[in-house]
mmCIF file of C-alpha atoms in Angstrom:
data_model
loop_
_atom_site.group_PDB
_atom_site.id
_atom_site.type_symbol
_atom_site.label_atom_id
_atom_site.label_comp_id
_atom_site.label_asym_id
_atom_site.label_seq_id
_atom_site.Cartn_x
_atom_site.Cartn_y
_atom_site.Cartn_z
ATOM 1 C CA MET A 1 0.412 19.590 9.083
ATOM 2 C CA SER A 2 1.811 18.398 5.814
ATOM 3 C CA GLU A 3 0.658 21.562 3.945
ATOM 4 C CA ASP A 4 0.803 20.840 0.232
ATOM 5 C CA LYS A 5 3.424 18.105 0.370
ATOM 6 C CA LYS A 6 2.330 14.623 -0.648
ATOM 7 C CA VAL A 7 2.205 12.231 2.277
ATOM 8 C CA ALA A 8 4.312 9.059 2.076
ATOM 9 C CA LEU A 9 3.747 6.211 4.531
ATOM 10 C CA VAL A 10 6.697 3.897 5.196
ATOM 11 C CA THR A 11 6.010 0.894 7.417
ATOM 12 C CA GLY A 12 8.815 -0.417 9.613
ATOM 13 C CA ALA A 13 10.830 2.789 9.425
ATOM 14 C CA THR A 14 12.759 2.639 12.692
ATOM 15 C CA ARG A 15 16.048 1.393 11.241
ATOM 16 C CA GLY A 16 17.752 -0.372 8.380
ATOM 17 C CA ILE A 17 16.178 -0.227 4.942
ATOM 18 C CA GLY A 18 12.937 1.382 6.182
ATOM 19 C CA ARG A 19 14.797 4.272 7.753
ATOM 20 C CA ALA A 20 16.875 4.854 4.621
ATOM 21 C CA ILE A 21 13.669 4.904 2.546
ATOM 22 C CA ALA A 22 11.971 7.356 4.916
ATOM 23 C CA GLU A 23 14.996 9.658 4.784
ATOM 24 C CA GLN A 24 15.261 9.630 0.997
ATOM 25 C CA LEU A 25 11.538 10.234 0.511
ATOM 26 C CA ALA A 26 11.811 13.168 2.904
ATOM 27 C CA ASP A 27 14.781 14.443 0.861
ATOM 28 C CA ALA A 28 12.600 14.127 -2.237
ATOM 29 C CA GLY A 29 10.032 16.475 -0.707
ATOM 30 C CA PHE A 30 7.402 14.102 0.683
ATOM 31 C CA PHE A 31 5.935 14.477 4.160
ATOM 32 C CA VAL A 32 6.931 11.102 5.560
ATOM 33 C CA VAL A 33 4.949 9.143 8.113
ATOM 34 C CA GLY A 34 7.090 6.282 9.382
ATOM 35 C CA SER A 35 5.581 3.473 11.407
ATOM 36 C CA ALA A 36 7.105 1.478 14.246
ATOM 37 C CA THR A 37 5.702 -1.188 16.535
ATOM 38 C CA SER A 38 6.640 0.679 19.733
ATOM 39 C CA GLU A 39 6.318 4.196 21.137
ATOM 40 C CA LYS A 40 10.096 4.326 21.426
ATOM 41 C CA GLY A 41 10.489 3.443 17.744
ATOM 42 C CA ALA A 42 7.932 6.049 16.686
ATOM 43 C CA ALA A 43 9.743 8.695 18.750
ATOM 44 C CA ALA A 44 13.062 7.760 17.107
ATOM 45 C CA ILE A 45 11.487 8.173 13.663
ATOM 46 C CA GLY A 46 10.075 11.568 14.643
ATOM 47 C CA GLU A 47 13.545 12.574 15.787
ATOM 48 C CA TYR A 48 15.456 11.708 12.632
ATOM 49 C CA LEU A 49 12.746 13.135 10.338
ATOM 50 C CA GLY A 50 12.354 16.375 12.275
ATOM 51 C CA GLU A 51 9.885 18.688 10.559
ATOM 52 C CA ARG A 52 9.890 16.596 7.419
ATOM 53 C CA GLY A 53 7.672 13.905 8.872
ATOM 54 C CA THR A 54 6.520 12.030 11.924
ATOM 55 C CA GLY A 55 6.542 8.625 13.578
ATOM 56 C CA VAL A 56 3.420 6.600 14.418
ATOM 57 C CA VAL A 57 2.847 3.351 16.272
ATOM 58 C CA MET A 58 1.270 0.684 14.076
ATOM 59 C CA ASN A 59 1.326 -3.089 14.131
ATOM 60 C CA VAL A 60 0.894 -4.162 10.495
ATOM 61 C CA ALA A 61 -0.031 -7.650 11.712
ATOM 62 C CA ASP A 62 -3.164 -6.343 13.442
ATOM 63 C CA ASP A 63 -6.394 -5.235 11.719
ATOM 64 C CA ALA A 64 -7.507 -2.756 14.376
ATOM 65 C CA SER A 65 -4.089 -1.158 14.731
ATOM 66 C CA VAL A 66 -3.869 -0.541 10.980
ATOM 67 C CA ALA A 67 -7.433 0.837 10.781
ATOM 68 C CA ASP A 68 -6.921 3.190 13.741
ATOM 69 C CA THR A 69 -3.533 4.425 12.596
ATOM 70 C CA LEU A 70 -4.677 5.104 9.034
ATOM 71 C CA LYS A 71 -7.668 7.035 10.342
ATOM 72 C CA HIS A 72 -5.315 9.139 12.448
ATOM 73 C CA ILE A 73 -2.903 9.739 9.546
ATOM 74 C CA ASN A 74 -5.729 10.755 7.194
ATOM 75 C CA GLU A 75 -7.085 13.247 9.713
ATOM 76 C CA ALA A 76 -3.787 14.666 10.926
ATOM 77 C CA HIS A 77 -1.736 14.762 7.721
ATOM 78 C CA GLY A 78 -3.920 13.764 4.767
ATOM 79 C CA ALA A 79 -4.240 10.508 2.842
ATOM 80 C CA PRO A 80 -0.899 8.867 1.956
ATOM 81 C CA LEU A 81 -0.343 8.863 -1.810
ATOM 82 C CA VAL A 82 2.897 6.926 -1.542
ATOM 83 C CA LEU A 83 2.836 3.688 0.414
ATOM 84 C CA VAL A 84 5.988 1.698 1.070
ATOM 85 C CA ASN A 85 5.156 -1.698 2.532
ATOM 86 C CA ASN A 86 8.476 -2.398 4.171
ATOM 87 C CA ALA A 87 7.753 -3.830 7.628
ATOM 88 C CA GLY A 88 8.803 -7.438 7.882
ATOM 89 C CA ILE A 89 10.157 -10.128 10.172
ATOM 90 C CA THR A 90 12.092 -13.373 9.841
ATOM 91 C CA ARG A 91 11.546 -16.581 11.793
ATOM 92 C CA ASP A 92 14.081 -18.830 10.094
ATOM 93 C CA ASN A 93 13.942 -22.579 10.508
ATOM 94 C CA ILE A 94 14.243 -25.622 8.308
ATOM 95 C CA MET A 95 10.844 -26.846 7.220
ATOM 96 C CA LEU A 96 11.129 -30.113 9.133
ATOM 97 C CA ARG A 97 11.456 -28.143 12.355
ATOM 98 C CA MET A 98 9.284 -25.145 11.577
ATOM 99 C CA LYS A 99 6.565 -24.393 14.127
ATOM 100 C CA ALA A 100 3.111 -23.394 12.962
ATOM 101 C CA ASP A 101 3.495 -19.959 14.504
ATOM 102 C CA GLU A 102 6.870 -19.393 12.816
ATOM 103 C CA TRP A 103 5.064 -19.952 9.540
ATOM 104 C CA SER A 104 1.959 -17.918 10.311
ATOM 105 C CA ASP A 105 3.728 -14.985 12.005
ATOM 106 C CA VAL A 106 5.856 -14.421 8.930
ATOM 107 C CA ILE A 107 2.931 -14.762 6.513
ATOM 108 C CA ASN A 108 0.790 -12.473 8.628
ATOM 109 C CA THR A 109 3.383 -9.725 9.120
ATOM 110 C CA ASN A 110 5.041 -9.852 5.703
ATOM 111 C CA LEU A 111 2.126 -10.699 3.404
ATOM 112 C CA ASN A 112 -1.272 -10.246 5.076
ATOM 113 C CA SER A 113 -0.118 -6.771 6.088
ATOM 114 C CA LEU A 114 -0.207 -5.784 2.412
ATOM 115 C CA TYR A 115 -3.923 -6.532 2.301
ATOM 116 C CA ARG A 116 -4.558 -4.411 5.395
ATOM 117 C CA VAL A 117 -2.372 -1.395 4.746
ATOM 118 C CA SER A 118 -2.757 -1.163 0.970
ATOM 119 C CA LYS A 119 -6.543 -1.439 1.102
ATOM 120 C CA ALA A 120 -6.657 1.341 3.662
ATOM 121 C CA CYS A 121 -4.616 3.650 1.399
ATOM 122 C CA LEU A 122 -6.191 2.957 -1.990
ATOM 123 C CA LYS A 123 -9.283 5.134 -1.643
ATOM 124 C CA GLY A 124 -7.146 8.221 -1.173
ATOM 125 C CA MET A 125 -4.934 7.373 -4.146
ATOM 126 C CA THR A 126 -7.941 6.591 -6.338
ATOM 127 C CA LYS A 127 -9.516 9.901 -5.452
ATOM 128 C CA ALA A 128 -6.274 11.769 -6.158
ATOM 129 C CA ARG A 129 -5.784 9.940 -9.472
ATOM 130 C CA TRP A 130 -2.160 9.539 -8.418
ATOM 131 C CA GLY A 131 -0.518 6.935 -6.261
ATOM 132 C CA ARG A 132 2.545 4.808 -5.710
ATOM 133 C CA VAL A 133 2.534 1.480 -3.912
ATOM 134 C CA ILE A 134 6.038 0.083 -3.419
ATOM 135 C CA ASN A 135 6.403 -3.293 -1.755
ATOM 136 C CA ILE A 136 9.715 -4.391 -0.316
ATOM 137 C CA SER A 137 10.278 -7.973 -1.367
ATOM 138 C CA SER A 138 13.531 -9.938 -1.216
ATOM 139 C CA VAL A 139 15.803 -11.832 -3.570
ATOM 140 C CA VAL A 140 14.708 -14.851 -1.528
ATOM 141 C CA GLY A 141 11.220 -14.480 -3.014
ATOM 142 C CA THR A 142 12.533 -15.546 -6.426
ATOM 143 C CA MET A 143 15.681 -17.560 -5.527
ATOM 144 C CA GLY A 144 14.467 -19.319 -2.429
ATOM 145 C CA ASN A 145 16.732 -19.875 0.556
ATOM 146 C CA ALA A 146 17.157 -22.918 2.791
ATOM 147 C CA GLY A 147 15.675 -22.196 6.210
ATOM 148 C CA GLN A 148 13.355 -19.489 4.917
ATOM 149 C CA ALA A 149 10.396 -21.317 3.376
ATOM 150 C CA ASN A 150 8.021 -19.043 5.299
ATOM 151 C CA TYR A 151 9.857 -15.857 4.308
ATOM 152 C CA ALA A 152 10.252 -16.940 0.665
ATOM 153 C CA ALA A 153 6.549 -17.828 0.475
ATOM 154 C CA ALA A 154 5.574 -14.416 1.835
ATOM 155 C CA LYS A 155 7.917 -12.545 -0.511
ATOM 156 C CA GLY A 156 6.815 -14.567 -3.539
ATOM 157 C CA GLY A 157 3.273 -13.637 -2.536
ATOM 158 C CA VAL A 158 4.255 -9.984 -2.299
ATOM 159 C CA GLU A 159 5.436 -10.038 -5.905
ATOM 160 C CA GLY A 160 2.254 -11.714 -7.192
ATOM 161 C CA PHE A 161 0.183 -9.182 -5.291
ATOM 162 C CA THR A 162 2.258 -6.426 -6.882
ATOM 163 C CA ARG A 163 1.560 -7.622 -10.418
ATOM 164 C CA ALA A 164 -2.186 -8.084 -9.836
ATOM 165 C CA LEU A 165 -2.680 -4.730 -8.141
ATOM 166 C CA ALA A 166 -0.739 -2.953 -10.888
ATOM 167 C CA ARG A 167 -3.246 -4.269 -13.431
ATOM 168 C CA GLU A 168 -6.207 -3.294 -11.260
ATOM 169 C CA LEU A 169 -5.157 0.284 -10.648
ATOM 170 C CA GLY A 170 -3.311 1.372 -13.760
ATOM 171 C CA SER A 171 -6.366 3.193 -15.085
ATOM 172 C CA ARG A 172 -6.301 5.417 -12.002
ATOM 173 C CA ASN A 173 -2.656 6.439 -12.477
ATOM 174 C CA ILE A 174 -1.553 4.357 -9.509
ATOM 175 C CA THR A 175 1.657 2.386 -10.017
ATOM 176 C CA VAL A 176 2.462 -0.715 -7.992
ATOM 177 C CA ASN A 177 5.966 -2.155 -7.902
ATOM 178 C CA ALA A 178 8.238 -4.256 -5.752
ATOM 179 C CA VAL A 179 11.862 -3.706 -4.832
ATOM 180 C CA ALA A 180 13.755 -6.904 -4.021
ATOM 181 C CA PRO A 181 16.948 -6.340 -2.049
ATOM 182 C CA GLY A 182 19.676 -8.956 -1.872
ATOM 183 C CA PHE A 183 21.958 -8.998 1.139
ATOM 184 C CA ILE A 184 22.042 -5.548 2.680
ATOM 185 C CA GLN A 185 24.096 -4.356 5.616
ATOM 186 C CA THR A 186 21.507 -4.226 8.419
ATOM 187 C CA ASP A 187 20.955 -5.676 11.895
ATOM 188 C CA MET A 188 19.424 -8.694 10.137
ATOM 189 C CA THR A 189 22.617 -9.499 8.198
ATOM 190 C CA ASP A 190 25.021 -8.403 10.990
ATOM 191 C CA ALA A 191 23.694 -11.394 12.903
ATOM 192 C CA LEU A 192 25.108 -13.855 10.327
ATOM 193 C CA PRO A 193 28.091 -16.015 11.388
ATOM 194 C CA GLU A 194 31.417 -15.007 9.775
ATOM 195 C CA ALA A 195 31.771 -18.231 7.720
ATOM 196 C CA GLN A 196 28.297 -17.842 6.246
ATOM 197 C CA ARG A 197 29.046 -14.227 5.488
ATOM 198 C CA GLU A 198 32.222 -15.143 3.561
ATOM 199 C CA ALA A 199 30.390 -17.817 1.580
ATOM 200 C CA LEU A 200 27.662 -15.325 0.784
ATOM 201 C CA LEU A 201 30.086 -12.723 -0.553
ATOM 202 C CA GLY A 202 31.433 -15.326 -2.989
ATOM 203 C CA GLU A 203 27.974 -15.474 -4.559
ATOM 204 C CA ILE A 204 27.754 -11.731 -5.130
ATOM 205 C CA PRO A 205 29.483 -10.451 -8.288
ATOM 206 C CA LEU A 206 29.934 -7.000 -6.769
ATOM 207 C CA GLY A 207 31.706 -8.686 -3.838
ATOM 208 C CA ARG A 208 30.076 -6.732 -1.031
ATOM 209 C CA LEU A 209 26.825 -6.327 0.838
ATOM 210 C CA GLY A 210 24.545 -3.525 -0.276
ATOM 211 C CA ALA A 211 23.857 -0.368 1.703
ATOM 212 C CA PRO A 212 20.302 0.488 2.845
ATOM 213 C CA ALA A 213 20.605 3.750 0.891
ATOM 214 C CA GLU A 214 21.111 1.764 -2.317
ATOM 215 C CA VAL A 215 17.719 0.105 -1.816
ATOM 216 C CA ALA A 216 16.100 3.367 -0.800
ATOM 217 C CA SER A 217 17.219 5.117 -3.978
ATOM 218 C CA ALA A 218 15.334 2.541 -6.068
ATOM 219 C CA VAL A 219 12.238 3.209 -3.969
ATOM 220 C CA ALA A 220 12.652 6.981 -4.286
ATOM 221 C CA TRP A 221 12.933 6.645 -8.050
ATOM 222 C CA LEU A 222 9.737 4.563 -8.276
ATOM 223 C CA ALA A 223 7.972 7.191 -6.142
ATOM 224 C CA SER A 224 9.215 10.069 -8.300
ATOM 225 C CA ASP A 225 7.495 11.499 -11.371
ATOM 226 C CA GLY A 226 10.352 10.059 -13.428
ATOM 227 C CA GLY A 227 9.372 6.545 -12.350
ATOM 228 C CA GLY A 228 5.773 7.051 -13.437
ATOM 229 C CA TYR A 229 5.770 4.674 -16.418
ATOM 230 C CA VAL A 230 6.994 1.676 -14.408
ATOM 231 C CA THR A 231 4.337 -0.580 -12.921
ATOM 232 C CA GLY A 232 3.855 -4.233 -12.020
ATOM 233 C CA THR A 233 7.545 -4.996 -11.906
ATOM 234 C CA THR A 234 10.188 -6.002 -9.406
ATOM 235 C CA VAL A 235 13.385 -3.981 -9.242
ATOM 236 C CA HIS A 236 16.273 -6.184 -8.075
ATOM 237 C CA VAL A 237 18.948 -4.532 -5.935
ATOM 238 C CA ASN A 238 21.298 -7.398 -5.130
ATOM 239 C CA GLY A 239 24.820 -6.807 -6.424
ATOM 240 C CA GLY A 240 24.208 -9.290 -9.220
ATOM 241 C CA MET A 241 23.670 -12.379 -7.025
ATOM 242 C CA PHE A 242 20.464 -13.103 -8.904
ATOM 243 C CA THR A 243 19.761 -11.912 -12.418
ATOM 244 C CA GLY A 244 16.188 -12.781 -13.346
ATOM 245 C CA MET B 1 -31.609 22.972 -2.414
ATOM 246 C CA SER B 2 -31.818 20.290 -5.084
ATOM 247 C CA SER B 3 -33.595 17.030 -4.433
ATOM 248 C CA ILE B 4 -31.757 13.836 -3.572
ATOM 249 C CA GLU B 5 -32.577 12.532 -7.048
ATOM 250 C CA GLU B 6 -30.957 15.553 -8.693
ATOM 251 C CA ARG B 7 -27.850 15.402 -6.525
ATOM 252 C CA VAL B 8 -27.414 11.669 -7.175
ATOM 253 C CA GLN B 9 -27.885 12.229 -10.896
ATOM 254 C CA LYS B 10 -25.270 14.981 -10.931
ATOM 255 C CA ILE B 11 -22.708 12.739 -9.211
ATOM 256 C CA ILE B 12 -23.370 9.888 -11.630
ATOM 257 C CA VAL B 13 -22.950 12.221 -14.605
ATOM 258 C CA GLU B 14 -19.653 13.506 -13.209
ATOM 259 C CA GLN B 15 -18.238 10.153 -12.137
ATOM 260 C CA LEU B 16 -19.216 8.062 -15.137
ATOM 261 C CA GLY B 17 -19.072 10.757 -17.800
ATOM 262 C CA VAL B 18 -22.571 9.992 -19.093
ATOM 263 C CA LYS B 19 -25.351 12.270 -20.303
ATOM 264 C CA PRO B 20 -27.931 13.403 -17.731
ATOM 265 C CA GLU B 21 -30.782 12.022 -19.865
ATOM 266 C CA ASP B 22 -29.241 8.544 -19.699
ATOM 267 C CA VAL B 23 -29.377 8.487 -15.910
ATOM 268 C CA LYS B 24 -32.834 6.924 -15.703
ATOM 269 C CA SER B 25 -33.916 5.527 -12.377
ATOM 270 C CA GLU B 26 -33.871 1.911 -13.563
ATOM 271 C CA ALA B 27 -30.462 2.273 -15.255
ATOM 272 C CA SER B 28 -27.770 -0.139 -14.088
ATOM 273 C CA PHE B 29 -24.317 1.411 -13.610
ATOM 274 C CA VAL B 30 -22.494 -1.505 -15.179
ATOM 275 C CA GLU B 31 -24.930 -2.669 -17.857
ATOM 276 C CA ASP B 32 -26.465 0.620 -18.986
ATOM 277 C CA LEU B 33 -23.968 3.295 -18.017
ATOM 278 C CA GLY B 34 -20.741 1.484 -18.893
ATOM 279 C CA ALA B 35 -19.189 1.510 -15.437
ATOM 280 C CA ASP B 36 -16.492 -1.009 -14.506
ATOM 281 C CA SER B 37 -16.043 -2.357 -10.986
ATOM 282 C CA LEU B 38 -13.596 0.403 -10.028
ATOM 283 C CA ASP B 39 -16.012 3.052 -11.321
ATOM 284 C CA THR B 40 -18.753 1.721 -9.068
ATOM 285 C CA VAL B 41 -16.447 1.907 -6.039
ATOM 286 C CA GLU B 42 -15.573 5.498 -6.907
ATOM 287 C CA LEU B 43 -19.225 6.316 -7.383
ATOM 288 C CA VAL B 44 -19.969 5.074 -3.889
ATOM 289 C CA MET B 45 -17.043 7.143 -2.549
ATOM 290 C CA ALA B 46 -18.484 10.231 -4.237
ATOM 291 C CA LEU B 47 -21.952 9.548 -2.792
ATOM 292 C CA GLU B 48 -20.412 9.148 0.667
ATOM 293 C CA GLU B 49 -18.769 12.535 0.313
ATOM 294 C CA GLU B 50 -21.806 14.360 -1.085
ATOM 295 C CA PHE B 51 -24.202 13.006 1.528
ATOM 296 C CA GLU B 52 -21.707 12.853 4.412
ATOM 297 C CA THR B 53 -22.428 9.251 5.170
ATOM 298 C CA GLU B 54 -20.426 6.062 5.294
ATOM 299 C CA ILE B 55 -21.648 3.196 3.146
ATOM 300 C CA PRO B 56 -20.405 -0.192 4.380
ATOM 301 C CA ASP B 57 -18.911 -2.517 1.725
ATOM 302 C CA GLU B 58 -21.725 -5.064 1.985
ATOM 303 C CA GLU B 59 -24.310 -2.317 1.369
ATOM 304 C CA ALA B 60 -22.244 -0.695 -1.370
ATOM 305 C CA GLU B 61 -22.264 -3.926 -3.354
ATOM 306 C CA LYS B 62 -26.066 -3.788 -3.525
ATOM 307 C CA ILE B 63 -26.130 -0.296 -5.011
ATOM 308 C CA SER B 64 -26.124 -1.239 -8.668
ATOM 309 C CA THR B 65 -28.791 1.043 -10.151
ATOM 310 C CA VAL B 66 -29.663 4.724 -9.988
ATOM 311 C CA GLN B 67 -32.811 3.917 -8.001
ATOM 312 C CA ALA B 68 -30.889 1.782 -5.506
ATOM 313 C CA ALA B 69 -28.533 4.704 -4.862
ATOM 314 C CA VAL B 70 -31.405 7.134 -4.335
ATOM 315 C CA ASP B 71 -33.213 4.690 -2.043
ATOM 316 C CA TYR B 72 -30.108 4.083 0.051
ATOM 317 C CA ILE B 73 -29.444 7.786 0.508
ATOM 318 C CA LYS B 74 -33.088 8.503 1.405
ATOM 319 C CA VAL B 75 -32.967 5.945 4.205
ATOM 320 C CA HIS B 76 -29.479 6.745 5.495
ATOM 321 C CA SER B 77 -28.924 10.493 5.302
#
């Protein structure tokens, strides 16, 4: 049981940015429920969180999976009052070659998931008169990136959703924000070819990739009481490569 | 045990912060009792809790007056 700790749900918490967020929210005193798409992933989350949280299997791209998992979380641990919509995928391709499913998979997992998971968590937050929704966007959502029209469209959508929901729920003391990472050292960026990596670093004033923990600390701040007067905004964590 | 009418009235008074005498059966939550759309959702959530029932979204949207709430509860609890 989560006793009197607030429950925080982090989607896509197996590794990378999601894991760093789950760990920092646990450090901040939340009971963290991290989601993964596989049993193995959920077990890994349970292992690194120990008694400070648990892992669950949930496919954010699937209505029934989200409904079932949220029902389980509510019953077993209590309603999540912090929701971090982090789970996401890439299916990069230039538009002229992009398959319909490369488009729709990315929109469904990265954007439609916000409809499913957020809606399922809002009743609990409304009732508690306290809530934090934090959506992980990307610098690509504002800058654009060749080969990522699907991903950029989803992330731009995430930020519009963030602004609208912030206006809807402000009166209930629920804040809604986005955090937009730039290039962060994860499996996703490790896969980049060396030449592309060098070119990329030239675009970043701080001259290095970011660490997952540097994204997670922005999320932890938005979730904290100290972040309580910030809503409807996007926090950019990108080493200066884009300054909006 | 209070009647369904009394229990519904009590919830409306608590949720919307209105006076008990204003909660007339024909009163509309939005037009007469000053509720906004979020208030009406919360009202339905409070009714669900009080009467241990689940009100589907498409039914909830029809509950716009005090009488409609009482009628729904009478049929479904």
